[in-house]
Coordinates of C-alpha atoms and ligand atoms in Angstrom, one line a residue:
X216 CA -22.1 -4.1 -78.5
X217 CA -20.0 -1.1 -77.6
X218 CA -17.9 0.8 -80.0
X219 CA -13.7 -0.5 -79.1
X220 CA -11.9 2.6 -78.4
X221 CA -9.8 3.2 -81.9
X222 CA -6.2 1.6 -81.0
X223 CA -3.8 3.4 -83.3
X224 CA -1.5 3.6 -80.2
X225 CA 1.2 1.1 -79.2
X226 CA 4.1 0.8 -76.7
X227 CA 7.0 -1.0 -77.5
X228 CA 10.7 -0.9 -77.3
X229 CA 11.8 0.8 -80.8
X230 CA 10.0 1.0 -83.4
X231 CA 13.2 1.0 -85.8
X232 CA 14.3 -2.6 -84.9
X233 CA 11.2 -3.6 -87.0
X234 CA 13.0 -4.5 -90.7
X235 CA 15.3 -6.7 -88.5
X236 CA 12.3 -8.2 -86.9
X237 CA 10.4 -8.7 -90.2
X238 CA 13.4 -11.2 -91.5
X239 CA 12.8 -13.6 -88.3
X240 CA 9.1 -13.1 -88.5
X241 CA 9.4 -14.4 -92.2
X242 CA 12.3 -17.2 -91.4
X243 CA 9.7 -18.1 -89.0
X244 CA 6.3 -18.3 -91.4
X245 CA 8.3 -20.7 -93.6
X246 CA 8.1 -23.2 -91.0
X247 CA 4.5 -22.7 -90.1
X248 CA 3.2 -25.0 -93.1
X249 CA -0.2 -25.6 -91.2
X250 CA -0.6 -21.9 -90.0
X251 CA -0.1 -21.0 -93.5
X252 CA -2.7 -22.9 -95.3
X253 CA -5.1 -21.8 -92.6
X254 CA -4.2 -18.0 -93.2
X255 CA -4.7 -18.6 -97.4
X256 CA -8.4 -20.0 -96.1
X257 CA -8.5 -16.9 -93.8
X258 CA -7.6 -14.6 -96.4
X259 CA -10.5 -15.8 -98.6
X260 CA -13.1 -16.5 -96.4
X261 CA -12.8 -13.6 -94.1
X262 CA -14.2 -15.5 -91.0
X263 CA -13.2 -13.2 -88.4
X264 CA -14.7 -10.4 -90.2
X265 CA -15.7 -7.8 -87.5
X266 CA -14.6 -9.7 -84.5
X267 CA -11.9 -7.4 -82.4
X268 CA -9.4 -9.8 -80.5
X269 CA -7.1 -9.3 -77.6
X270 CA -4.2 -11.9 -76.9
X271 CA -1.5 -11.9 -74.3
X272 CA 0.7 -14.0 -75.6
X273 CA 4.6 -14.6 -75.6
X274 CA 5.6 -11.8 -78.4
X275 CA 7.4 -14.0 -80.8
X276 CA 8.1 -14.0 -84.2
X277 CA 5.9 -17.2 -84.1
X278 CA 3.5 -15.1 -82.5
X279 CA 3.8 -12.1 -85.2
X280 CA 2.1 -15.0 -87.6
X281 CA -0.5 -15.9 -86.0
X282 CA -1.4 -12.5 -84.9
X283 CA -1.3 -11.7 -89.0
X284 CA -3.5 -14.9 -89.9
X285 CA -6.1 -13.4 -87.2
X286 CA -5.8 -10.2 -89.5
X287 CA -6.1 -12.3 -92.4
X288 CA -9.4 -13.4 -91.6
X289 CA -10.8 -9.9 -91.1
X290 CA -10.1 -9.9 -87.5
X291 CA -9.4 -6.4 -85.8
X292 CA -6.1 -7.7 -83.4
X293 CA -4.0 -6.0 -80.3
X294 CA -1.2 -8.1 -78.5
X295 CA 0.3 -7.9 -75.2
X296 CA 2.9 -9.6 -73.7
X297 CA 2.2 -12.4 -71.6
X298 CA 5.6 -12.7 -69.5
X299 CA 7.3 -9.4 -69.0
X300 CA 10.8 -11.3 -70.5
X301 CA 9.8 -13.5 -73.5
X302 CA 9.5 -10.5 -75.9
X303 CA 11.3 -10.1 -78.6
X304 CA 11.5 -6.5 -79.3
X305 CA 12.5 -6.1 -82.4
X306 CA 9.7 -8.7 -83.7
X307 CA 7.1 -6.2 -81.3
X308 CA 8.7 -3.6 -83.9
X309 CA 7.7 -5.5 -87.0
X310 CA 4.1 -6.1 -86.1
X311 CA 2.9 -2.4 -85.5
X312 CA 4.9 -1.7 -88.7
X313 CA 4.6 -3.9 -90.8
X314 CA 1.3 -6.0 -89.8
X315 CA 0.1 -2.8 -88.4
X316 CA -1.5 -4.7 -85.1
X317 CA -1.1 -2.4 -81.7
X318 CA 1.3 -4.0 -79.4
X319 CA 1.8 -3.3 -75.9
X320 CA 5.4 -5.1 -75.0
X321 CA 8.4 -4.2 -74.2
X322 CA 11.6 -6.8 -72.9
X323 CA 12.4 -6.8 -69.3
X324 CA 8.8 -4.2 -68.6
X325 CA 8.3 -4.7 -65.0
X326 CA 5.3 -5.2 -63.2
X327 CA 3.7 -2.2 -63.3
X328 CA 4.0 -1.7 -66.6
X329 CA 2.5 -5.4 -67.4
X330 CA -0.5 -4.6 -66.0
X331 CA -0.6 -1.2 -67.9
X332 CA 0.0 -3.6 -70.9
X333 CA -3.2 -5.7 -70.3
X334 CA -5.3 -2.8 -69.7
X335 CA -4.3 -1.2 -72.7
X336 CA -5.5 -4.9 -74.5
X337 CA -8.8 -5.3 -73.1
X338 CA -9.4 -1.0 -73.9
X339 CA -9.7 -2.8 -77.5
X340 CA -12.8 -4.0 -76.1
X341 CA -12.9 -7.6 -77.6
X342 CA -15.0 -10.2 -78.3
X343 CA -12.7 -12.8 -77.9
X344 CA -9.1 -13.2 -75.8
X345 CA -6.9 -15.3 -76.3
X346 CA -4.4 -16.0 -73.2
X347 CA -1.3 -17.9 -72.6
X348 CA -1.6 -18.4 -68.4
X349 CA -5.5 -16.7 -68.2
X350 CA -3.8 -12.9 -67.3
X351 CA -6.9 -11.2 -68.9
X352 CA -9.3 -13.4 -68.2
X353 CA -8.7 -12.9 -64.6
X354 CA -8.2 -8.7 -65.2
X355 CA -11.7 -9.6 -66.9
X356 CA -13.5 -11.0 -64.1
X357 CA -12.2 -9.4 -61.0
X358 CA -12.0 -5.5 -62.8
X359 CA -14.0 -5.3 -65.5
X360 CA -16.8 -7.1 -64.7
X361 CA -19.3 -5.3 -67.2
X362 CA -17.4 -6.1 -70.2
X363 CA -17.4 -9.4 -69.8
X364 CA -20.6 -9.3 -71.4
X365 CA -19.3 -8.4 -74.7
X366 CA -16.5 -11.3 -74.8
X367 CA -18.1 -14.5 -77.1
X368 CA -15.3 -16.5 -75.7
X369 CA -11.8 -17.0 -74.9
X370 CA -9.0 -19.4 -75.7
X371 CA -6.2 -20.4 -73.8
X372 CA -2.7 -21.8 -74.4
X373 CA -0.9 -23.3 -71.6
X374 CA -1.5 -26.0 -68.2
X375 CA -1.2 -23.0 -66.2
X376 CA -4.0 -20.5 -67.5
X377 CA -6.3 -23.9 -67.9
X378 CA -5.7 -25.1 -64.3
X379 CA -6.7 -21.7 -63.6
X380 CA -9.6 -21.5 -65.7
X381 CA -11.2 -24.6 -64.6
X382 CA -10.9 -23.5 -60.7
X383 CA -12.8 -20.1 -62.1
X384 CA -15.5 -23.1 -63.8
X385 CA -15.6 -25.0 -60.4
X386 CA -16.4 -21.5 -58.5
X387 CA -18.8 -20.7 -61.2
X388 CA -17.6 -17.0 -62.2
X389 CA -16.6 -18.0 -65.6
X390 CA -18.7 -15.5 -67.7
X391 CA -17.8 -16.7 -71.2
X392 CA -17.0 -19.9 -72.4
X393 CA -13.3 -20.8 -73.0
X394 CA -11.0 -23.1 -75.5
X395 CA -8.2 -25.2 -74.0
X396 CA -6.2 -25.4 -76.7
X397 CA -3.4 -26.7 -74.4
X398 CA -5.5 -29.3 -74.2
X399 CA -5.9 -30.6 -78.1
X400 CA -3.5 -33.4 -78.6
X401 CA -1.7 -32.1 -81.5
X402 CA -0.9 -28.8 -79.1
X403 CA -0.2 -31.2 -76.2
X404 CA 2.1 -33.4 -78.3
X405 CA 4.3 -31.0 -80.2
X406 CA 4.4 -28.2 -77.8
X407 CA 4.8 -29.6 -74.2
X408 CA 6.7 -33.2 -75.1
X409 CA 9.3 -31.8 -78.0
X410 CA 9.0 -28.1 -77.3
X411 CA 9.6 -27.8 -74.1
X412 CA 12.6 -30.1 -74.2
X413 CA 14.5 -28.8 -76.8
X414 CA 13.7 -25.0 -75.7
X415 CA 14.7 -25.4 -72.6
X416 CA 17.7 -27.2 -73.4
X417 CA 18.3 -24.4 -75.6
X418 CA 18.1 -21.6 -73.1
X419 CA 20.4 -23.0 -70.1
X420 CA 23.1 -24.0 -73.1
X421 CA 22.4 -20.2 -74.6
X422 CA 23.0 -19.2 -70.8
X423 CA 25.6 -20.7 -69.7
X424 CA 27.3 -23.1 -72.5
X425 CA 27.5 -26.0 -70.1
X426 CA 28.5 -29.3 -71.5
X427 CA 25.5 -31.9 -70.3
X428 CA 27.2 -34.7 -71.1
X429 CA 28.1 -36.4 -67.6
X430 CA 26.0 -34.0 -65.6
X431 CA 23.5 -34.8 -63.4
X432 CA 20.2 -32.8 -64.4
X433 CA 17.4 -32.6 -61.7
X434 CA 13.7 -32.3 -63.5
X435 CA 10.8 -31.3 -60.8
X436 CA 7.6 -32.3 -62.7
X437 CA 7.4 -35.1 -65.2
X438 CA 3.8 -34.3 -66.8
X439 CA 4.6 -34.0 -70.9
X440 CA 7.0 -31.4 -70.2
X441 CA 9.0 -33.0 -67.5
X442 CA 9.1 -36.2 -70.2
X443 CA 10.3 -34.5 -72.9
X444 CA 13.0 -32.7 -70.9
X445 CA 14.2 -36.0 -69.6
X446 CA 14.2 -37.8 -73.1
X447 CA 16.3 -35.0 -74.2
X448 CA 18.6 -34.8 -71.8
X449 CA 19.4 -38.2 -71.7
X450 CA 19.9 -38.5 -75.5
X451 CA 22.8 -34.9 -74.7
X452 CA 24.4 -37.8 -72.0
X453 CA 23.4 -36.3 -69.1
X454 CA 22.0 -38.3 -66.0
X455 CA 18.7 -38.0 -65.1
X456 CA 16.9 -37.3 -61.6
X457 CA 12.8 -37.3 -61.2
X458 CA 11.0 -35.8 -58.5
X459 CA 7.6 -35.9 -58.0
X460 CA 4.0 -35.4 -56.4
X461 CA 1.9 -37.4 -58.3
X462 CA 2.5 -40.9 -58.0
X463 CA 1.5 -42.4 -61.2
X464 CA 4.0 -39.6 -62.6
X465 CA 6.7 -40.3 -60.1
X466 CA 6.2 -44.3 -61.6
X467 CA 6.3 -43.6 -65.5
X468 CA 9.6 -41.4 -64.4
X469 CA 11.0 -44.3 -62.9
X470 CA 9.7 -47.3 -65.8
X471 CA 10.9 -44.5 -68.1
X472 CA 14.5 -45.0 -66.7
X473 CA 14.8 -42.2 -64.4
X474 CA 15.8 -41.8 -61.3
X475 CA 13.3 -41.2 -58.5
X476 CA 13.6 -39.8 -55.1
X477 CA 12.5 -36.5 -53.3
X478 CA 14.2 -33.1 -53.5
X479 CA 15.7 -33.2 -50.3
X480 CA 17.7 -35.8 -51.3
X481 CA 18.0 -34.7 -55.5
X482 CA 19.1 -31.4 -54.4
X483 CA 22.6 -32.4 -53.3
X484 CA 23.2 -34.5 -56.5
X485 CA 22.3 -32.0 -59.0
X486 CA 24.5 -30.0 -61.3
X487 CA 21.3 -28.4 -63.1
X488 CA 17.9 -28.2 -62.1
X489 CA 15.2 -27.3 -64.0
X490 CA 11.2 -27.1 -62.6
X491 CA 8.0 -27.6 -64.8
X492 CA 5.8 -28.8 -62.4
X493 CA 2.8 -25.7 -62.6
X494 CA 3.3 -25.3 -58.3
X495 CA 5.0 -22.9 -56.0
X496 CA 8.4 -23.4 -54.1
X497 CA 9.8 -26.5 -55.4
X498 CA 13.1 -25.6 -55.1
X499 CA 13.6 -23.7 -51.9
X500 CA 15.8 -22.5 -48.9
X501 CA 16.5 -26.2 -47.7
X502 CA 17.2 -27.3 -51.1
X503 CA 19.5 -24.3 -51.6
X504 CA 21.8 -25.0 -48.9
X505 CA 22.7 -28.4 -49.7
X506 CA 23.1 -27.7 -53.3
X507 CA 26.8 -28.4 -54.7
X508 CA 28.8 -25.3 -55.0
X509 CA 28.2 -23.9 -58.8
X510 CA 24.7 -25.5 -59.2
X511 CA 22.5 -24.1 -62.2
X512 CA 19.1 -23.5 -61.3
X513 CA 16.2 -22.7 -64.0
X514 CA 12.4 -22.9 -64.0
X515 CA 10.4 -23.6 -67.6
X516 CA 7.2 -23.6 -65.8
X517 CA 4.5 -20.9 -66.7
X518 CA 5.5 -18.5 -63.5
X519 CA 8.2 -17.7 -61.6
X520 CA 7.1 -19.1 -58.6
X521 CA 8.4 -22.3 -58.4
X522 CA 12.3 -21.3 -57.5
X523 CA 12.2 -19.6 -54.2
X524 CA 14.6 -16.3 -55.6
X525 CA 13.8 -14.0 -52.4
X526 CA 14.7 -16.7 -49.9
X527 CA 17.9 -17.3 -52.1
X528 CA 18.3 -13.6 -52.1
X529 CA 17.9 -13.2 -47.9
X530 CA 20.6 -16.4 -47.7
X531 CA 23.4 -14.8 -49.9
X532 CA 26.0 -12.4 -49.1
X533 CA 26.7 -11.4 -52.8
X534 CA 25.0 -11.2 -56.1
X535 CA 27.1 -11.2 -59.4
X536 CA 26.6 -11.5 -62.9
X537 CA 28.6 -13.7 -64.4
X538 CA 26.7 -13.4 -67.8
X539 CA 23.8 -13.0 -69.5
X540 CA 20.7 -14.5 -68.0
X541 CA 22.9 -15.8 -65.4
X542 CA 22.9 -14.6 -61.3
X543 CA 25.4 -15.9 -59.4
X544 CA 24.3 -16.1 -55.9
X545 CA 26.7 -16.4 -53.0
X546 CA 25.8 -18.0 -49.9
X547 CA 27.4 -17.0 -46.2
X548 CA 29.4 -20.2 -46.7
X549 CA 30.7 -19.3 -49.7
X550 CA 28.7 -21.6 -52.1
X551 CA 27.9 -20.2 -55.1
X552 CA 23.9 -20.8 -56.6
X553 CA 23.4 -20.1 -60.3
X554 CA 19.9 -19.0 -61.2
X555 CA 19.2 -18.6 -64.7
X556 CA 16.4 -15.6 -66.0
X557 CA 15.6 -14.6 -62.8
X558 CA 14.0 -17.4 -62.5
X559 CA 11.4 -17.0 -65.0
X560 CA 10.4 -19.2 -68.4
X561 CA 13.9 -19.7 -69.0
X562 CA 12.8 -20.9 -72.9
X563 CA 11.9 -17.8 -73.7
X564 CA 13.7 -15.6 -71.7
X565 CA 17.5 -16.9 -72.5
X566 CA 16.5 -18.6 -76.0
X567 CA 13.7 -18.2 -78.7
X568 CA 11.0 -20.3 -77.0
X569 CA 9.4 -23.4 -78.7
X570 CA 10.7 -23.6 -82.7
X571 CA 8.3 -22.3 -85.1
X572 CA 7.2 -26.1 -86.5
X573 CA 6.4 -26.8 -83.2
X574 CA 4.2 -23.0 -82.7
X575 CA 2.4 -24.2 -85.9
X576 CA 0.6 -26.3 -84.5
X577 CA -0.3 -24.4 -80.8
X578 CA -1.2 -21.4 -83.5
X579 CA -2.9 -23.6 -85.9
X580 CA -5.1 -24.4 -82.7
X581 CA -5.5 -20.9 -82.1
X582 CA -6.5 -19.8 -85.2
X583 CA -9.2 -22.4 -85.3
X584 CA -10.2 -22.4 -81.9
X585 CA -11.0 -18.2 -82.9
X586 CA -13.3 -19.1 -85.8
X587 CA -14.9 -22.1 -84.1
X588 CA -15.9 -19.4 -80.8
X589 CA -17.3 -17.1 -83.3
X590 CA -19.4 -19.4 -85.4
X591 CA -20.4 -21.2 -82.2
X592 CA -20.1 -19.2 -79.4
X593 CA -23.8 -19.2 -79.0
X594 CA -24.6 -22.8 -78.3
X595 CA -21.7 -22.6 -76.0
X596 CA -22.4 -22.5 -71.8
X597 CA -19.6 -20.9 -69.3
X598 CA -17.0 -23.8 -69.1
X599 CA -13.5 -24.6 -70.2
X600 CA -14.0 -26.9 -73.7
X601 CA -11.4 -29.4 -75.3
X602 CA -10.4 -28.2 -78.5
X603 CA -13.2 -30.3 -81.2
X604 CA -11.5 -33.2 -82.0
X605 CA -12.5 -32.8 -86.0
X606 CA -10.2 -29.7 -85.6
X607 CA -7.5 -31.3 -83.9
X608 CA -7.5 -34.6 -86.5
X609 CA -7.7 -31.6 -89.2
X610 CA -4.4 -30.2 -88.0
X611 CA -3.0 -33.4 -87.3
X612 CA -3.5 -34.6 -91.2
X613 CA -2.5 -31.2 -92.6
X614 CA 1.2 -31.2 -90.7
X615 CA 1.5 -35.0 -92.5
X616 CA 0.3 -33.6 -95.5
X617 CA 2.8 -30.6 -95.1
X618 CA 5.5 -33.5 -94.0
X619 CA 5.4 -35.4 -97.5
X620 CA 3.5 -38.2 -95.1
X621 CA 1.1 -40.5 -96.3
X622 CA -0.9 -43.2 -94.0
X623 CA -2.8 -45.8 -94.5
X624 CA -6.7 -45.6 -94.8
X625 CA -9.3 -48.1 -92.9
X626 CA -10.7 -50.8 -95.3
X627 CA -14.7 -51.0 -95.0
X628 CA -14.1 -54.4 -93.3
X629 CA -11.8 -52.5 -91.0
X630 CA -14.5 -49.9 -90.4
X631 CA -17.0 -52.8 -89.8
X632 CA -14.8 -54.6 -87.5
X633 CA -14.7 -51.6 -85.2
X634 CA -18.0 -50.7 -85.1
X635 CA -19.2 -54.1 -84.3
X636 CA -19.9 -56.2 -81.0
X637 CA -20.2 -59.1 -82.5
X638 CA -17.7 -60.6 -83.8
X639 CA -15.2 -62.3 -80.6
X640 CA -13.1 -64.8 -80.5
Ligands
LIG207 N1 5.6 -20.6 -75.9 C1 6.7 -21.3 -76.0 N2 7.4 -21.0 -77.1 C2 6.8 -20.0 -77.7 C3 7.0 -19.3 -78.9 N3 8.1 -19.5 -79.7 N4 6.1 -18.3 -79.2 C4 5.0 -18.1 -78.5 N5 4.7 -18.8 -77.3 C5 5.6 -19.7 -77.0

């Protein structure tokens, strides 16, 4: 293996917001009860010793603890951001001083300087990545072919980079193999169904302090995310409108107590829409027009490609800010369009992302999924692999344990019973 370039360097916003940083990163770490115990093991065991990782993650405070768990265990760590508006700068402060881990963010960085970010991650040369929406990954396999050699493996966090992962498995130029840890149920659970509801929720009240009691609220999508939005919004009083692709989807929408019908028709009912359906354009020029005047647009998927913002742009004769996180778009007939963080994550861009008891267990997954690659990454072929399911029971048991929860334990006849064919009726 080549010798990583030494990355002393970093670029982030200022390095003097880091004390202030370090008090959320710690706020935070009190929360992570799973991530914890896993960093004491860490600490002792040193499994990572020697392994250099790269991860493009959201730069969070709940971030800044795993990243210093991965340290913990001996690993040699560099973070980039992996959505130019979900970091935190003054947490990106506190890990190059205080964890001492190179960090290439920076709040609002534009494209350019994104990529610059992701180059500067994989210069670290590692042996292992670890993605949230497979951005270096796919820097990995279509520029940097040859050092794809030296990567064990690679994990990644969310529907987005796994969808993407599996079409590079299907076309077979995967070159290492790959962790879904979206994909482990404790992730999937706590981190799509609760996180995403709350968060969002969170950001479009941070954004616009909007009352959702009696409003109408559109939700395109209704895989966990889309469910756990709609739970949540109910339970705040609000009204809820489902559309849909996917059939069976479109059905547990409606059995859940939704309402389902098609955006052309949704769009003229909505007070706030929000998209987490994973696809392009779902909420576009058609939509806009017959939108009621003041409508709140937001997106929580992974890109910002499912609000159609330059077609909004081309329609409008005026463009205000009426506050934070919030454009105002004015259309020739005078209808005003809300879109909310540009139309990106608007979790993490207008609010603080998933809470940290909900991270612990994504990060718990991540921590894990890192030593499993590096004690098994030999025996393992070029696909995208579910999280083991002993890990995921693992960190299923240790956030009961960390709960104060006990639960029952099969009797032997109980264990009998199960395994048998037997016995009928
Ligand atoms: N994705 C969603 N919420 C997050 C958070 N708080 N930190 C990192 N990634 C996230």
């Amino acid at each position: 293996m080549s010798k990583a370039k030494k990355s002393t360097n970093y670029d982030i916003k200022n390095i003097r917001l880091a004390s202030q940083g370090k008090k959320k990163i710690d706020w935070a770490e009190k929360q992570m009860d799973v991530l914890r115990l896993i960093k004491s093991r860490f600490e002792k065991e040193k499994p990572l010793e020697g392994i250099r990782i790269s991860a493009c993650l959201h730069v969070t405070t709940e971030t800044a603890n795993l990243m210093n768990t991965l340290k913990s265990g001996g690993a040699d760590v560099v973070l980039c951001a992996s959505n130019p508006l979900s970091t935190q700068d003054d947490t990106a402060a506190s890990i190059v001083k205080n964890f001492g881990i190179p960090t290439y963010s920076i709040c609002g960085e534009d494209r350019k300087v994104y990529y610059q970010h992701l180059k500067a991650a994989l210069d670290h040369k590692p042996h292992i990545t670890m993605d949230d929406g497979a951005d270096l990954v796919s820097e990995l396999l279509s520029k940097r072919k040859k050092q794809t050699k030296e990567i064990l493996g690679s994990s990644e966090e969310t529907t987005t980079g796994v969808i993407r992962l599996r079409s590079m498995e299907k076309k077979k130029v995967l070159r290492f193999p790959v962790i879904a840890v979206n994909d482990a149920k404790t992730k999937h659970l706590f981190d799509n169904y609760y996180g995403t509801g709350q968060s969002t929720l969170d950001g479009i009240l941070r954004a616009t302090n909007i009352l959702y009691a009696g409003k109408t609220v559109v939700i395109a999508g209704y895989g966990s995310c889309g469910r756990g939005l709609a739970i949540r919004a109910k339970g705040m009083g609000a009204h809820v409108i489902v559309t849909e692709v996917d059939p069976l989807c479109a059905l547990k929408a409606q059995m859940d107590g939704n309402q389902v019908m098609p955006m052309s028709h949704a769009c003229r009912l909505g007070d706030v829409f929000i998209t987490v359906t994973g696809n392009t354009s779902v909420i576009r020029k058609e939509h806009f027009v017959n939108m009621k005047d003041g409508a709140i647009v937001s997106n929580s998927g992974h890109f910002d490609v499912e609000l159609d913002v330059e077609q909004l742009n081309k329609m409008s004769k005026e463009i205000s800010e009426p506050r934070d996180f919030v454009q105002a778009f004015m259309l020739k007939s005078g209808k005003v369009i809300n879109i909310l963080a540009e139309g990106r994550l608007v979790n993490l861009a207008a609010a603080e992302g998933h809470p940290a008891s909900v991270m612990d267990m994504s990060f718990a997954n991540q921590a894990l999924a890192a030593e499993y690659i590096t004690k098994n990454h030999e025996s393992l072929e070029n696909k995208v692999y579910a999280v083991p399911e002993d890990i995921d029971a693992e960190i299923a048991a240790l956030k009961l344990k960390s709960m104060g929860i006990n639960i029952d334990q099969l009797t032997p006849k109980q264990k009998k019973y199960l395994a048998s064919w037997t016995i009928g009726t």
